[in-house]
Short mmCIF file of C-alpha atoms in Angstrom, two decimals:
data_model
loop_
_atom_site.label_atom_id
_atom_site.label_comp_id
_atom_site.label_asym_id
_atom_site.label_seq_id
_atom_site.Cartn_x
_atom_site.Cartn_y
_atom_site.Cartn_z
CA MET A 1272 60.54 164.61 135.23
CA ILE A 1273 62.69 162.01 137.06
CA PRO A 1274 64.18 159.13 135.07
CA ALA A 1275 65.74 156.61 136.33
CA VAL A 1276 68.69 157.37 138.24
CA THR A 1277 72.12 156.79 136.80
CA LYS A 1278 74.86 154.94 138.27
CA LEU A 1279 77.48 158.04 137.86
CA VAL A 1280 74.90 160.03 139.87
CA LEU A 1281 74.59 157.48 142.77
CA ALA A 1282 77.94 156.82 142.91
CA ALA A 1283 78.92 160.66 142.89
CA TRP A 1284 76.03 160.78 146.09
CA LEU A 1285 77.90 158.29 147.92
CA LEU A 1286 81.18 159.93 147.98
CA LEU A 1287 79.41 162.93 149.13
CA GLY A 1288 79.42 161.42 152.37
CA ILE A 1289 83.17 160.97 152.26
CA ALA A 1290 84.54 163.93 150.43
CA ALA A 1291 84.56 167.92 151.48
CA CYS A 1292 84.85 169.97 148.50
CA ALA A 1293 84.22 173.60 147.30
CA HIS A 1294 80.71 174.04 145.59
CA PRO A 1295 79.12 177.32 144.33
CA GLU A 1296 77.90 179.81 146.40
CA ARG A 1297 74.60 181.12 147.00
CA VAL A 1298 72.73 184.67 148.31
CA PRO A 1299 71.63 183.57 151.96
CA ALA A 1300 68.64 181.63 151.96
CA VAL A 1301 65.53 183.49 153.58
CA PRO A 1302 65.09 182.90 157.27
CA GLN A 1303 62.85 180.64 158.39
CA ASP A 1304 60.31 183.10 159.99
CA LYS A 1305 60.23 184.94 156.70
CA ALA A 1306 59.40 182.12 154.24
CA GLY A 1307 55.94 182.81 154.15
CA VAL A 1308 56.14 186.24 153.24
CA ALA A 1309 59.07 185.96 150.85
CA GLU A 1310 57.96 187.02 147.14
CA ILE A 1311 59.13 187.71 143.53
CA PRO A 1312 60.17 191.17 143.11
CA GLY A 1313 57.49 193.37 140.98
CA MET A 1314 55.38 190.00 141.00
CA PRO A 1315 53.67 189.27 144.22
CA GLY A 1316 51.19 186.93 144.72
CA VAL A 1317 51.72 184.51 141.82
CA ARG A 1318 52.66 181.55 143.87
CA TYR A 1319 51.32 179.88 146.44
CA ARG A 1320 52.90 177.49 149.28
CA THR A 1321 50.98 174.35 149.78
CA ASP A 1322 50.70 174.80 153.46
CA ASP A 1323 49.03 178.08 153.22
CA MET A 1324 45.73 177.90 150.56
CA ASP A 1325 44.15 181.23 151.23
CA LEU A 1326 45.89 183.18 148.39
CA LEU A 1327 44.57 180.21 146.07
CA ILE A 1328 40.96 180.55 147.51
CA GLU A 1329 41.12 183.81 146.58
CA ASP A 1330 42.57 183.43 142.92
CA ALA A 1331 40.35 180.70 142.49
CA VAL A 1332 37.19 182.79 143.00
CA ALA A 1333 38.69 185.85 141.30
CA ALA A 1334 38.89 183.20 138.05
CA TYR A 1335 35.26 182.27 138.69
CA ARG A 1336 34.31 185.82 138.50
CA ARG A 1337 36.52 186.36 135.34
CA GLU A 1338 34.76 183.13 133.75
CA VAL A 1339 31.35 184.68 134.34
CA ALA A 1340 32.17 187.98 133.30
CA TRP A 1341 33.74 186.35 129.91
CA ARG A 1342 30.73 184.42 129.37
CA LYS A 1343 28.09 187.46 129.70
CA LYS A 1344 30.14 189.19 127.19
CA GLN A 1345 29.72 186.55 125.15
CA GLY A 1346 25.89 186.79 125.45
CA GLU A 1347 25.91 183.12 127.28
CA SER A 1348 23.89 182.80 130.24
CA GLY A 1349 22.46 180.15 132.61
CA ASP A 1350 24.38 177.09 134.54
CA LEU A 1351 28.04 177.09 134.07
CA PRO A 1352 29.14 174.35 132.18
CA GLN A 1353 31.00 171.49 133.66
CA ALA A 1354 34.54 172.22 134.88
CA GLU A 1355 37.06 170.13 133.46
CA TYR A 1356 40.48 169.54 135.18
CA LEU A 1357 43.87 167.76 133.91
CA ALA A 1358 46.74 166.91 135.78
CA ILE A 1359 49.87 166.05 134.07
CA SER A 1360 52.54 163.93 135.87
CA GLY A 1361 56.49 163.41 136.16
CA GLY A 1362 58.01 160.64 134.11
CA GLY A 1363 61.07 162.12 132.11
CA ASP A 1364 61.00 160.98 128.67
CA ASN A 1365 57.96 159.11 129.40
CA GLY A 1366 56.07 162.61 128.82
CA ALA A 1367 55.87 161.38 124.96
CA PHE A 1368 52.94 159.60 126.51
CA GLY A 1369 50.54 162.00 127.60
CA ALA A 1370 51.65 164.41 124.63
CA GLY A 1371 50.91 161.48 122.18
CA LEU A 1372 47.45 160.88 124.07
CA LEU A 1373 46.57 164.49 123.79
CA LEU A 1374 47.05 164.48 120.13
CA GLY A 1375 44.93 161.66 119.48
CA TRP A 1376 42.22 162.94 121.74
CA THR A 1377 42.17 165.80 119.47
CA LYS A 1378 42.04 163.63 116.47
CA ALA A 1379 39.32 161.67 118.30
CA GLY A 1380 37.34 165.07 117.95
CA ASN A 1381 36.11 165.07 121.78
CA ARG A 1382 39.15 166.49 123.82
CA PRO A 1383 37.58 169.25 126.18
CA GLN A 1384 38.97 172.64 127.06
CA PHE A 1385 40.16 172.61 130.54
CA LYS A 1386 39.29 174.95 133.33
CA LEU A 1387 42.60 174.09 135.16
CA VAL A 1388 45.55 172.65 133.87
CA THR A 1389 48.29 171.53 136.76
CA GLY A 1390 52.02 170.02 135.43
CA ILE A 1391 55.05 168.88 137.22
CA SER A 1392 58.43 168.04 136.24
CA THR A 1393 58.01 166.77 132.88
CA GLY A 1394 54.57 167.88 133.07
CA ALA A 1395 55.41 171.13 133.69
CA LEU A 1396 56.74 171.17 130.18
CA THR A 1397 53.61 169.54 128.63
CA ALA A 1398 51.17 171.76 130.72
CA PRO A 1399 51.32 175.28 128.43
CA PHE A 1400 50.93 173.58 125.44
CA ALA A 1401 47.93 171.20 126.90
CA PHE A 1402 46.53 174.49 128.40
CA LEU A 1403 46.32 176.21 125.02
CA GLY A 1404 44.73 173.48 123.15
CA PRO A 1405 45.15 171.91 119.69
CA ASP A 1406 46.81 174.94 118.38
CA TYR A 1407 49.78 174.17 120.03
CA ASP A 1408 49.85 170.22 119.42
CA ASP A 1409 52.17 170.40 116.46
CA ASP A 1410 54.80 172.07 119.09
CA LEU A 1411 53.86 169.48 122.17
CA LYS A 1412 54.61 166.67 118.98
CA GLU A 1413 57.75 168.25 117.70
CA VAL A 1414 59.18 168.59 121.57
CA TYR A 1415 58.51 165.03 122.35
CA THR A 1416 59.48 163.42 119.45
CA THR A 1417 62.65 165.21 117.78
CA ILE A 1418 64.77 165.49 121.23
CA SER A 1419 67.93 163.64 122.21
CA PRO A 1420 70.12 163.90 125.31
CA ALA A 1421 72.18 166.14 123.29
CA ASP A 1422 69.00 168.59 123.83
CA ILE A 1423 68.42 168.33 127.42
CA LEU A 1424 71.81 168.22 129.13
CA ARG A 1425 75.83 168.25 128.74
CA SER A 1426 77.64 166.00 131.13
CA ARG A 1427 80.28 168.02 133.61
CA GLY A 1428 82.05 164.82 134.39
CA PHE A 1429 82.19 162.60 137.20
CA LEU A 1430 83.44 164.98 140.13
CA ALA A 1431 80.66 167.47 139.18
CA ALA A 1432 78.48 165.84 141.64
CA ILE A 1433 81.05 166.56 144.54
CA ASN A 1434 82.22 170.24 143.50
CA ASN A 1435 79.26 171.27 141.64
CA ASP A 1436 75.64 171.69 142.26
CA ALA A 1437 74.75 168.92 139.62
CA LYS A 1438 76.35 166.14 137.51
CA ALA A 1439 75.24 167.75 134.40
CA ASP A 1440 74.77 171.12 132.94
CA ASN A 1441 70.73 171.59 131.70
CA ALA A 1442 71.50 174.68 129.45
CA PRO A 1443 70.35 173.10 126.36
CA LEU A 1444 66.95 171.97 127.81
CA TRP A 1445 67.07 176.15 128.77
CA GLN A 1446 67.27 176.62 124.86
CA VAL A 1447 64.32 174.18 124.25
CA VAL A 1448 62.32 175.85 126.64
CA ARG A 1449 63.05 179.43 125.16
CA ARG A 1450 62.84 178.14 121.75
CA TYR A 1451 58.97 177.18 122.26
CA ALA A 1452 57.77 179.25 125.50
CA THR A 1453 57.61 182.46 123.32
CA GLN A 1454 56.32 185.62 124.11
CA ASP A 1455 53.13 184.74 121.81
CA LEU A 1456 52.76 181.84 123.60
CA LEU A 1457 52.84 183.97 127.01
CA GLU A 1458 50.55 186.27 125.62
CA ALA A 1459 48.07 183.35 124.51
CA ILE A 1460 48.34 182.27 128.11
CA ALA A 1461 47.32 185.72 129.31
CA ARG A 1462 44.07 185.80 127.42
CA GLU A 1463 42.72 182.55 128.73
CA HIS A 1464 43.82 183.46 132.12
CA GLU A 1465 41.42 186.42 131.61
CA ARG A 1466 38.93 183.79 130.59
CA GLY A 1467 38.67 182.57 134.19
CA ARG A 1468 40.81 179.73 133.33
CA MET A 1469 44.07 178.66 135.57
CA LEU A 1470 47.52 176.97 134.73
CA LEU A 1471 49.51 175.69 137.65
CA VAL A 1472 53.17 174.44 137.74
CA GLY A 1473 54.47 172.76 141.05
CA THR A 1474 57.95 173.13 141.97
CA THR A 1475 60.24 172.48 145.58
CA ASP A 1476 61.58 174.88 147.72
CA LEU A 1477 64.58 172.56 149.25
CA ASP A 1478 65.25 175.27 151.58
CA THR A 1479 61.79 175.00 153.43
CA ARG A 1480 60.91 171.68 152.08
CA THR A 1481 57.48 172.45 150.78
CA GLY A 1482 55.84 172.46 147.66
CA VAL A 1483 55.09 175.50 145.88
CA ILE A 1484 52.54 176.00 143.12
CA TRP A 1485 52.84 178.78 140.39
CA ASN A 1486 50.06 180.54 138.92
CA MET A 1487 51.08 180.88 135.32
CA GLY A 1488 48.49 182.54 133.97
CA LYS A 1489 48.74 185.07 136.68
CA ILE A 1490 52.42 185.57 135.84
CA ALA A 1491 51.68 185.70 132.03
CA ALA A 1492 48.88 188.60 132.59
CA SER A 1493 50.84 190.68 135.24
CA GLY A 1494 52.77 192.68 132.27
CA HIS A 1495 56.07 192.89 134.18
CA PRO A 1496 58.97 192.71 131.72
CA ASP A 1497 60.43 190.10 133.47
CA ALA A 1498 57.52 187.73 133.20
CA LEU A 1499 58.91 185.50 130.48
CA LYS A 1500 62.04 184.90 131.95
CA LEU A 1501 60.25 183.57 135.26
CA PHE A 1502 58.24 181.69 133.36
CA HIS A 1503 61.26 179.94 132.20
CA SER A 1504 62.74 179.55 135.20
CA ILE A 1505 59.62 177.86 136.88
CA LEU A 1506 59.54 175.16 134.05
CA ILE A 1507 63.08 174.49 134.23
CA ALA A 1508 63.03 174.62 137.85
CA SER A 1509 60.02 172.03 138.16
CA ALA A 1510 62.07 169.77 135.86
CA ALA A 1511 65.54 170.02 137.92
CA ILE A 1512 66.12 166.31 138.80
CA PRO A 1513 68.00 166.90 142.08
CA GLY A 1514 71.67 165.84 141.64
CA ALA A 1515 71.60 165.34 138.13
CA PHE A 1516 70.55 168.89 136.80
CA PRO A 1517 71.20 172.28 138.73
CA PRO A 1518 68.38 173.78 141.18
CA VAL A 1519 67.09 177.13 139.83
CA MET A 1520 67.47 179.98 142.29
CA PHE A 1521 65.02 182.40 142.64
CA ASP A 1522 65.60 185.75 143.97
CA VAL A 1523 62.74 186.94 146.47
CA GLU A 1524 62.52 189.83 148.85
CA ALA A 1525 61.14 189.58 152.23
CA ASP A 1526 60.65 192.86 154.35
CA ASP A 1527 62.88 194.67 152.00
CA ARG A 1528 65.68 192.39 151.85
CA ARG A 1529 66.94 190.34 149.32
CA TYR A 1530 67.23 186.39 149.38
CA GLN A 1531 67.34 183.33 147.13
CA GLU A 1532 65.22 180.33 147.22
CA MET A 1533 66.48 177.00 145.60
CA HIS A 1534 63.99 174.93 143.76
CA VAL A 1535 64.28 171.76 142.28
CA ASP A 1536 62.32 169.23 140.81
CA GLY A 1537 58.10 169.13 141.63
CA SER A 1538 58.21 165.67 142.16
CA VAL A 1539 60.29 165.61 145.00
CA MET A 1540 56.62 166.57 146.83
CA ALA A 1541 54.25 164.72 144.47
CA GLN A 1542 54.38 163.07 141.37
CA VAL A 1543 51.07 165.08 140.23
CA PHE A 1544 48.63 167.64 141.81
CA VAL A 1545 45.88 168.92 141.45
CA TYR A 1546 44.77 171.12 144.22
CA PRO A 1547 46.01 170.75 147.89
CA THR A 1548 43.91 168.79 150.14
CA ALA A 1549 43.81 171.33 152.49
CA LEU A 1550 41.54 173.06 149.70
CA SER A 1551 37.86 172.16 149.34
CA PRO A 1552 36.06 173.33 146.16
CA LEU A 1553 33.11 172.63 147.80
CA GLU A 1554 33.52 174.55 151.06
CA ALA A 1555 35.15 177.50 149.05
CA ALA A 1556 32.27 177.79 146.93
CA LYS A 1557 29.72 177.90 149.91
CA GLU A 1558 31.59 180.40 151.54
CA HIS A 1559 32.02 182.90 148.80
CA GLY A 1560 28.35 182.08 147.32
CA ILE A 1561 29.37 180.42 144.11
CA ALA A 1562 27.21 178.51 142.09
CA GLN A 1563 27.98 174.79 142.02
CA ARG A 1564 28.84 173.20 138.96
CA LYS A 1565 29.77 169.56 137.51
CA ARG A 1566 33.55 168.85 137.76
CA ARG A 1567 35.71 166.06 136.02
CA LEU A 1568 39.34 165.39 136.40
CA TYR A 1569 41.73 164.00 133.86
CA ILE A 1570 44.87 162.49 135.25
CA LEU A 1571 47.91 161.67 132.82
CA ARG A 1572 50.56 159.78 134.64
CA ASN A 1573 53.63 159.54 132.41
CA ALA A 1574 54.43 155.82 133.98
CA ARG A 1575 54.02 152.16 134.21
CA LEU A 1576 51.92 151.16 137.06
CA ASP A 1577 52.61 147.66 136.95
CA PRO A 1578 55.92 145.82 138.52
CA ASP A 1579 59.13 146.55 136.20
CA TRP A 1580 60.89 143.55 137.04
CA ALA A 1581 65.03 143.19 136.71
CA SER A 1582 67.64 140.93 138.09
CA VAL A 1583 69.57 143.37 140.75
CA ASP A 1584 73.32 142.80 141.27
CA ARG A 1585 74.68 142.28 144.55
CA GLN A 1586 76.59 145.50 144.37
CA THR A 1587 76.04 148.63 146.48
CA ILE A 1588 75.09 151.11 143.27
CA SER A 1589 72.99 148.37 141.92
CA ILE A 1590 70.84 148.26 144.96
CA ALA A 1591 70.65 151.58 145.70
CA GLU A 1592 69.78 152.58 142.16
CA ARG A 1593 66.75 149.92 142.62
CA SER A 1594 65.76 151.18 145.85
CA ILE A 1595 65.33 154.94 144.58
CA THR A 1596 63.42 153.82 141.43
CA THR A 1597 61.25 151.56 143.58
CA LEU A 1598 60.58 154.68 146.04
CA ILE A 1599 59.83 156.90 143.05
CA GLN A 1600 57.25 154.36 141.50
CA THR A 1601 55.57 154.01 144.83
CA GLN A 1602 55.19 157.65 145.44
CA GLY A 1603 53.48 157.84 142.19
CA VAL A 1604 50.88 155.49 142.93
CA ALA A 1605 50.43 156.96 146.39
CA SER A 1606 50.03 160.44 144.90
CA LEU A 1607 47.04 158.80 142.99
CA PHE A 1608 45.53 157.42 145.69
CA TRP A 1609 45.73 160.74 147.67
CA ILE A 1610 43.94 162.64 144.93
CA TYR A 1611 41.46 159.94 144.45
CA ALA A 1612 40.12 160.27 148.27
CA VAL A 1613 40.29 164.29 147.40
CA THR A 1614 38.06 163.69 144.57
CA GLN A 1615 35.78 161.39 146.29
CA ARG A 1616 35.17 164.08 148.87
CA ASP A 1617 34.70 166.51 146.66
CA ASP A 1618 32.52 164.81 144.60
CA VAL A 1619 34.59 165.40 141.36
CA ASP A 1620 34.79 162.57 138.50
CA PHE A 1621 38.07 160.50 138.46
CA ASN A 1622 39.86 159.57 135.30
CA LEU A 1623 43.40 157.90 135.00
CA ALA A 1624 45.46 157.00 132.17
CA PHE A 1625 48.97 155.68 132.12
CA ILE A 1626 51.33 153.51 130.36
CA GLY A 1627 49.79 150.01 130.19
CA PRO A 1628 52.12 146.61 130.23
CA GLU A 1629 51.18 146.20 126.69
CA PHE A 1630 53.79 148.80 125.50
CA ASP A 1631 57.01 146.81 125.84
CA THR A 1632 59.66 148.85 123.35
CA PRO A 1633 62.93 148.83 125.07
CA LYS A 1634 64.62 151.93 125.78
CA GLU A 1635 68.43 152.00 125.21
CA TYR A 1636 69.12 155.27 127.28
CA GLU A 1637 67.18 158.25 128.63
CA PHE A 1638 65.52 160.62 126.14
CA ASP A 1639 65.88 158.06 123.74
CA THR A 1640 64.28 159.37 120.45
CA ALA A 1641 63.33 156.29 119.02
CA TYR A 1642 62.01 155.14 122.41
CA MET A 1643 60.15 158.47 122.64
CA ASN A 1644 58.39 158.03 119.54
CA ALA A 1645 57.15 154.42 119.80
CA LEU A 1646 56.02 155.83 123.02
CA PHE A 1647 54.01 158.52 121.61
CA ASP A 1648 52.80 156.65 119.04
CA TYR A 1649 51.11 154.35 121.50
CA GLY A 1650 49.39 157.30 123.32
CA PHE A 1651 48.16 158.63 120.15
CA LYS A 1652 46.45 155.25 118.92
CA LEU A 1653 45.18 155.00 122.46
CA GLY A 1654 43.85 158.71 122.75
CA THR A 1655 42.63 158.40 118.76
CA ALA A 1656 40.85 154.98 119.37
CA GLY A 1657 39.24 156.65 122.68
CA TYR A 1658 41.28 155.88 125.99
CA PRO A 1659 39.47 153.72 128.22
CA TRP A 1660 39.84 155.79 131.44
CA ARG A 1661 40.26 154.09 135.03
CA LYS A 1662 37.85 155.08 137.60
CA THR A 1663 39.91 154.33 139.83
CA PRO A 1664 43.62 154.18 141.22
CA PRO A 1665 45.50 150.95 140.47
CA GLY A 1666 44.23 147.71 142.55
CA LEU A 1667 41.01 149.80 143.86
CA ALA A 1668 37.69 148.40 142.66
CA ALA A 1669 35.53 151.33 141.39
CA ARG A 1670 32.31 152.18 143.04
CA SER A 1671 29.13 153.14 141.26
CA ARG A 1672 28.17 156.84 141.10
CA PRO A 1673 25.02 158.04 141.93
#
């Protein structure tokens, strides 16, 4: 959910180099040698570190077996249907594009039910609605067409970036998440989890500098009294822009001792993800005796991919701001190439949607409601007309599939 970095935040970051002030305290971080065994109390095994895929493979196999069992109960037999994957990227208020495209896709009448949905940052906020399907389209539209800056943050003042953990307080965003991510929504996700579908959300553990993937369906189906609270915390953490919004502190246990992990925006590690490159569905299927099936991936990239021209002032803040936003954009494009390489390895049909250069509505400020409505309408029209999915990342010629 990383928007353009504001000059005030950048200025505060620069001041950090010359000022030393008190800051919020925290419970000790998980020691390095225990990071791999730290768990959420009462809910073990609900997340995966991107450097250790064994549990994710186990859960993917278990999801397959639940899917087969559910199909059998419905009287369905024969080959498994094509597995449809959806990956939703970060992009801040540009998430209105993906929301609009999804609703247009519903109207077009050919929106699939996804076996797997993943989300990072603003994509994490979209992902539960996309996972549950058209019945939740009205809520998704409302989120991305009615919110304003007042629904996202409250400024803490300039010095907060020095003596606090973020420039702004995101308490309003917490309220939005609680309003839409209800107990009923959690129970609906749990039911789909039992059918063998998977909903994954990514965050960044700053202490270990690793990505963490949370199995939101597993959390929903856990029956734990704190499941909804954890669900909310993960969505907020995935959208916690470092320096702008406070990190989310997760209480964890390792070897019977309590610690805390500091998590921020999943986009710090990747703008979008499907599954870690160390995991190959083809190899995992062979190893566990799972029937092969066709697989298709759709990526909703909530950003433009063409160069965004601007005249940069010859000032430190302007240069730093432009450089950081350029880094964010190039990282996003690199993520697409990385995913494309994995889909070619694993024989997954690659499909990409993004904000085209023809969309030229100006944005006055972050979470500009008028801008978001225009972007939502743009995505909706494209989805209704049948989006012309790109078969490769930008600048790479498509090869014909056999």
